[in-house]
Amino acid sequence: MVSEIRLFTESTFLEKAQSYQTVLSLRGVVVNIEVIEKLNARFLRLNPELALCVDEQGLSLCANGMRMQPDWKAEIPRLKRASLKSEMIARACHLSEKPKLVDATAGLGHDSLLMAYLGANIRLVERHPILFTLLEDAKAQAENDPFLGKVVARIDLIFSDSTVYLEQLIQDKQTVDVVYLDPMFPQRDQHQQAVKKQAQVKKQMQLLHMLLPEDGEMDLGDHLLVLAQHIAKRVVVKRPRLAVFLNDQPTHHQWQGDACRFDAYFNSNLIE
């Protein structure tokens, strides 16, 4: 996990950068601020290593000439088109019942934002201090947006390792309606008869992969499924359409889309 990182900013935004520096230091990340003349595409191309940037848009992650932040405002058009009937994730997570939901694989928070818009009350769990701070910044900006304000009020950000968090819920004998899992590095199906050419990873995901390497091993999330089944009425796992089951565990029900699917696991002991 990244324990030290550079932060680029212009003098105009130095105070804002220092506030992020303070927050991240409390979360175990040493941030070295570098004030530059102009934070633009050319500068980012000339400085390709992983770093943070601060400007009028807030905090972002940058590398290889690219920038990334959880831009929740950019999701507004998608939210306005969404409905309980049109979204497969809504059926899989039973969002019509306005469930209490734990998203244990936060990513950029876009799925949680959609689920909150459709009525879920969500605990969004993220362990990486930089990604958590990016999510925190995205939520703070969204709170001031007339459309998103009411949506993000249904999202609580939790700075914790998901394994630790779920284990604590088990120990405290707490239950939730849904645990949602979307592992960062989905396992490849080694038994496919043909290897299909995969589309290029989106820029945002490229930067996340640089930030979140698991010491060279893919974070498959198998153990999270086992833990989640102890405390959730249903566990929903988002998978590429042709991927193997998480933890090699056949699903109780499945919703299939063109590019992805949702596998659901029900706990009859918790369902009333």
CSV table of C-alpha atoms in Angstrom, one decimal, residues 3-219:
chain,number,residue,atom,x,y,z
A,3,SER,CA,2.7,5.1,2.2
A,4,GLU,CA,4.3,8.2,0.6
A,5,ILE,CA,3.2,10.2,-2.4
A,6,ARG,CA,3.8,13.5,-4.1
A,7,LEU,CA,1.1,16.1,-4.4
A,8,PHE,CA,1.2,18.7,-7.2
A,9,THR,CA,-0.6,22.0,-6.9
A,10,GLU,CA,-0.5,25.6,-8.0
A,11,SER,CA,0.2,28.4,-5.4
A,12,THR,CA,-3.5,29.4,-5.6
A,13,PHE,CA,-4.6,26.1,-4.2
A,14,LEU,CA,-1.7,25.6,-1.7
A,15,GLU,CA,-3.9,26.0,1.4
A,16,LYS,CA,-6.4,23.4,0.1
A,17,ALA,CA,-3.5,21.1,-0.7
A,18,GLN,CA,-2.2,21.4,2.9
A,19,SER,CA,-5.6,20.5,4.3
A,20,TYR,CA,-5.5,17.2,2.3
A,21,GLN,CA,-1.9,16.7,3.4
A,22,THR,CA,-3.0,16.9,7.0
A,23,VAL,CA,-5.9,14.5,6.5
A,24,LEU,CA,-3.8,11.9,4.7
A,25,SER,CA,-1.0,12.1,7.3
A,26,LEU,CA,-3.6,11.2,10.0
A,27,ARG,CA,-4.4,8.2,7.8
A,28,GLY,CA,-0.8,7.0,7.5
A,29,VAL,CA,0.3,8.6,4.2
A,30,VAL,CA,3.2,11.0,3.9
A,31,VAL,CA,2.3,13.7,1.4
A,32,ASN,CA,5.1,15.8,-0.1
A,33,ILE,CA,3.6,19.0,-1.7
A,34,GLU,CA,5.3,20.4,-4.8
A,35,VAL,CA,4.0,23.8,-5.9
A,36,ILE,CA,4.3,24.2,-9.7
A,37,GLU,CA,3.6,27.0,-12.1
A,38,LYS,CA,0.9,25.3,-14.2
A,39,LEU,CA,-0.9,22.0,-13.5
A,40,ASN,CA,-2.0,21.0,-17.0
A,41,ALA,CA,-1.9,18.0,-19.4
A,42,ARG,CA,1.6,18.8,-20.5
A,43,PHE,CA,2.9,18.8,-17.0
A,44,LEU,CA,1.2,15.5,-16.3
A,45,ARG,CA,2.7,13.9,-19.4
A,46,LEU,CA,6.2,15.0,-18.3
A,47,ASN,CA,5.7,13.7,-14.8
A,48,PRO,CA,4.2,10.2,-15.3
A,49,GLU,CA,4.7,8.7,-11.9
A,50,LEU,CA,1.7,8.1,-9.6
A,51,ALA,CA,0.9,11.3,-7.6
A,52,LEU,CA,-1.9,13.4,-6.3
A,53,CYS,CA,-3.1,16.7,-7.8
A,54,VAL,CA,-5.1,19.6,-6.2
A,55,ASP,CA,-6.9,22.3,-8.2
A,56,GLU,CA,-10.3,24.0,-8.4
A,57,GLN,CA,-11.9,20.5,-8.9
A,58,GLY,CA,-10.5,19.2,-5.6
A,59,LEU,CA,-8.3,16.2,-5.1
A,60,SER,CA,-7.4,13.7,-7.9
A,61,LEU,CA,-5.0,10.9,-8.6
A,62,CYS,CA,-2.7,11.3,-11.6
A,63,ALA,CA,-0.2,9.1,-13.6
A,64,ASN,CA,0.9,8.6,-17.2
A,65,GLY,CA,-0.7,11.8,-18.3
A,66,MET,CA,-4.1,10.8,-16.9
A,67,ARG,CA,-6.2,12.1,-14.0
A,68,MET,CA,-8.9,10.4,-12.0
A,69,GLN,CA,-11.3,11.3,-9.2
A,70,PRO,CA,-14.7,9.8,-8.2
A,71,ASP,CA,-16.7,12.4,-10.2
A,72,TRP,CA,-20.1,11.8,-8.7
A,73,LYS,CA,-21.6,14.9,-10.4
A,74,ALA,CA,-20.8,13.4,-13.8
A,75,GLU,CA,-23.1,10.5,-12.8
A,76,ILE,CA,-26.2,12.7,-12.7
A,77,PRO,CA,-27.4,12.0,-16.3
A,78,ARG,CA,-27.2,8.2,-15.6
A,79,LEU,CA,-29.1,8.6,-12.3
A,80,LYS,CA,-31.9,10.6,-14.0
A,81,ARG,CA,-32.3,7.8,-16.5
A,82,ALA,CA,-32.3,5.1,-13.9
A,83,SER,CA,-35.4,3.4,-12.4
A,84,LEU,CA,-36.1,0.3,-10.3
A,85,LYS,CA,-37.4,-1.4,-13.4
A,86,SER,CA,-34.6,-0.5,-15.8
A,87,GLU,CA,-31.6,-1.3,-13.6
A,88,MET,CA,-30.6,-4.9,-13.2
A,89,ILE,CA,-28.7,-4.0,-10.0
A,90,ALA,CA,-32.0,-2.8,-8.5
A,91,ARG,CA,-33.6,-6.1,-9.0
A,92,ALA,CA,-30.5,-8.0,-7.8
A,93,CYS,CA,-30.3,-6.0,-4.6
A,94,HIS,CA,-34.0,-5.7,-4.1
A,95,LEU,CA,-33.8,-1.9,-3.9
A,96,SER,CA,-37.6,-1.5,-4.0
A,97,GLU,CA,-37.5,-2.5,-0.3
A,98,LYS,CA,-35.0,0.4,0.5
A,99,PRO,CA,-32.6,-2.0,2.1
A,100,LYS,CA,-29.8,-1.4,4.5
A,101,LEU,CA,-26.8,-2.3,2.4
A,102,VAL,CA,-23.0,-2.6,2.9
A,103,ASP,CA,-20.9,-2.0,-0.2
A,104,ALA,CA,-17.7,-3.8,0.9
A,105,THR,CA,-15.8,-3.1,-2.4
A,106,ALA,CA,-16.1,0.7,-2.7
A,107,GLY,CA,-14.1,1.4,-5.9
A,108,LEU,CA,-15.1,4.9,-7.1
A,109,GLY,CA,-18.5,4.6,-5.5
A,110,HIS,CA,-20.6,4.8,-8.7
A,111,ASP,CA,-22.7,1.7,-8.0
A,112,SER,CA,-23.3,2.9,-4.4
A,113,LEU,CA,-24.4,6.3,-5.7
A,114,LEU,CA,-26.9,4.6,-8.1
A,115,MET,CA,-28.2,2.3,-5.4
A,116,ALA,CA,-28.6,5.3,-3.0
A,117,TYR,CA,-30.5,7.2,-5.6
A,118,LEU,CA,-32.8,4.2,-6.0
A,119,GLY,CA,-33.5,4.1,-2.3
A,120,ALA,CA,-30.9,2.1,-0.5
A,121,ASN,CA,-29.2,3.2,2.7
A,122,ILE,CA,-25.5,2.4,2.2
A,123,ARG,CA,-22.4,1.9,4.2
A,124,LEU,CA,-19.5,2.3,1.8
A,125,VAL,CA,-16.4,0.6,3.1
A,126,GLU,CA,-12.9,1.4,1.9
A,127,ARG,CA,-9.5,0.7,3.5
A,128,HIS,CA,-7.1,2.5,1.3
A,129,PRO,CA,-6.4,6.0,2.8
A,130,ILE,CA,-6.0,7.7,-0.6
A,131,LEU,CA,-9.0,6.2,-2.2
A,132,PHE,CA,-11.1,6.8,0.9
A,133,THR,CA,-10.0,10.5,0.9
A,134,LEU,CA,-10.9,10.8,-2.8
A,135,LEU,CA,-14.4,9.3,-2.0
A,136,GLU,CA,-14.7,11.7,1.0
A,137,ASP,CA,-13.9,14.6,-1.3
A,138,ALA,CA,-16.5,13.4,-3.9
A,139,LYS,CA,-19.2,13.1,-1.3
A,140,ALA,CA,-18.4,16.6,0.2
A,141,GLN,CA,-18.8,18.1,-3.2
A,142,ALA,CA,-22.0,16.2,-3.9
A,143,GLU,CA,-23.5,17.4,-0.7
A,144,ASN,CA,-23.5,20.9,-2.1
A,145,ASP,CA,-25.3,19.9,-5.3
A,146,PRO,CA,-29.0,20.4,-5.4
A,147,PHE,CA,-29.7,17.1,-7.1
A,148,LEU,CA,-27.1,14.9,-5.3
A,149,GLY,CA,-27.5,16.3,-1.8
A,150,LYS,CA,-30.4,14.1,-0.8
A,151,VAL,CA,-28.9,11.1,-2.5
A,152,VAL,CA,-25.5,11.2,-0.7
A,153,ALA,CA,-27.3,11.7,2.6
A,154,ARG,CA,-28.1,8.0,2.3
A,155,ILE,CA,-24.4,7.1,2.0
A,156,ASP,CA,-22.1,6.7,5.0
A,157,LEU,CA,-18.4,6.4,4.3
A,158,ILE,CA,-16.5,4.0,6.6
A,159,PHE,CA,-12.7,3.9,6.7
A,160,SER,CA,-12.0,0.3,7.4
A,161,ASP,CA,-10.7,-2.9,5.9
A,162,SER,CA,-13.8,-4.8,4.7
A,163,THR,CA,-12.7,-8.0,6.2
A,164,VAL,CA,-12.2,-6.4,9.6
A,165,TYR,CA,-15.6,-4.6,9.2
A,166,LEU,CA,-17.6,-7.7,8.3
A,167,GLU,CA,-15.9,-9.7,11.0
A,168,GLN,CA,-16.9,-7.0,13.6
A,169,LEU,CA,-20.5,-7.2,12.4
A,170,ILE,CA,-20.4,-11.0,12.9
A,171,GLN,CA,-18.9,-10.6,16.3
A,172,ASP,CA,-21.6,-8.0,17.3
A,173,LYS,CA,-24.3,-10.2,15.8
A,174,GLN,CA,-25.5,-7.4,13.5
A,175,THR,CA,-27.3,-8.2,10.3
A,176,VAL,CA,-28.0,-6.2,7.1
A,177,ASP,CA,-30.3,-6.7,4.2
A,178,VAL,CA,-27.6,-6.8,1.5
A,179,VAL,CA,-23.9,-7.0,1.1
A,180,TYR,CA,-22.7,-5.9,-2.3
A,181,LEU,CA,-19.4,-7.1,-3.7
A,182,ASP,CA,-17.7,-6.0,-6.9
A,183,PRO,CA,-14.1,-7.3,-6.6
A,184,MET,CA,-11.5,-5.0,-8.2
A,185,PHE,CA,-9.7,-7.8,-10.1
A,186,PRO,CA,-12.3,-10.4,-11.2
A,187,GLN,CA,-10.9,-13.9,-11.6
A,188,ARG,CA,-10.4,-15.1,-15.1
A,189,ASP,CA,-12.2,-18.3,-16.1
A,190,GLN,CA,-9.3,-20.7,-16.8
A,191,HIS,CA,-11.7,-23.2,-18.3
A,192,GLN,CA,-13.0,-21.2,-21.2
A,193,GLN,CA,-12.6,-22.9,-24.5
A,194,ALA,CA,-11.5,-19.7,-26.2
A,195,VAL,CA,-9.7,-16.7,-24.8
A,196,LYS,CA,-11.6,-13.6,-25.8
A,197,LYS,CA,-9.9,-10.4,-26.5
A,198,GLN,CA,-10.6,-8.0,-23.7
A,199,ALA,CA,-11.3,-4.3,-24.1
A,200,GLN,CA,-8.7,-1.9,-22.9
A,201,VAL,CA,-9.2,-1.1,-19.2
A,202,LYS,CA,-10.7,2.4,-18.7
A,203,LYS,CA,-8.4,5.1,-17.7
A,204,GLN,CA,-9.9,5.4,-14.2
A,205,MET,CA,-9.4,1.7,-13.6
A,206,GLN,CA,-5.8,1.9,-14.9
A,207,LEU,CA,-5.0,4.4,-12.2
A,208,LEU,CA,-6.8,2.4,-9.5
A,209,HIS,CA,-4.8,-0.7,-10.5
A,210,MET,CA,-1.6,1.4,-10.0
A,211,LEU,CA,-2.8,2.6,-6.6
A,212,LEU,CA,-4.2,-0.7,-5.3
A,213,PRO,CA,-1.8,-3.6,-6.2
A,214,GLU,CA,-2.1,-6.5,-3.7
A,215,ASP,CA,1.7,-7.3,-3.6
A,216,GLY,CA,1.4,-8.7,-7.1
A,217,GLU,CA,-1.6,-10.9,-6.3
A,218,MET,CA,-5.2,-10.3,-7.5
A,219,ASP,CA,-7.7,-9.3,-4.8
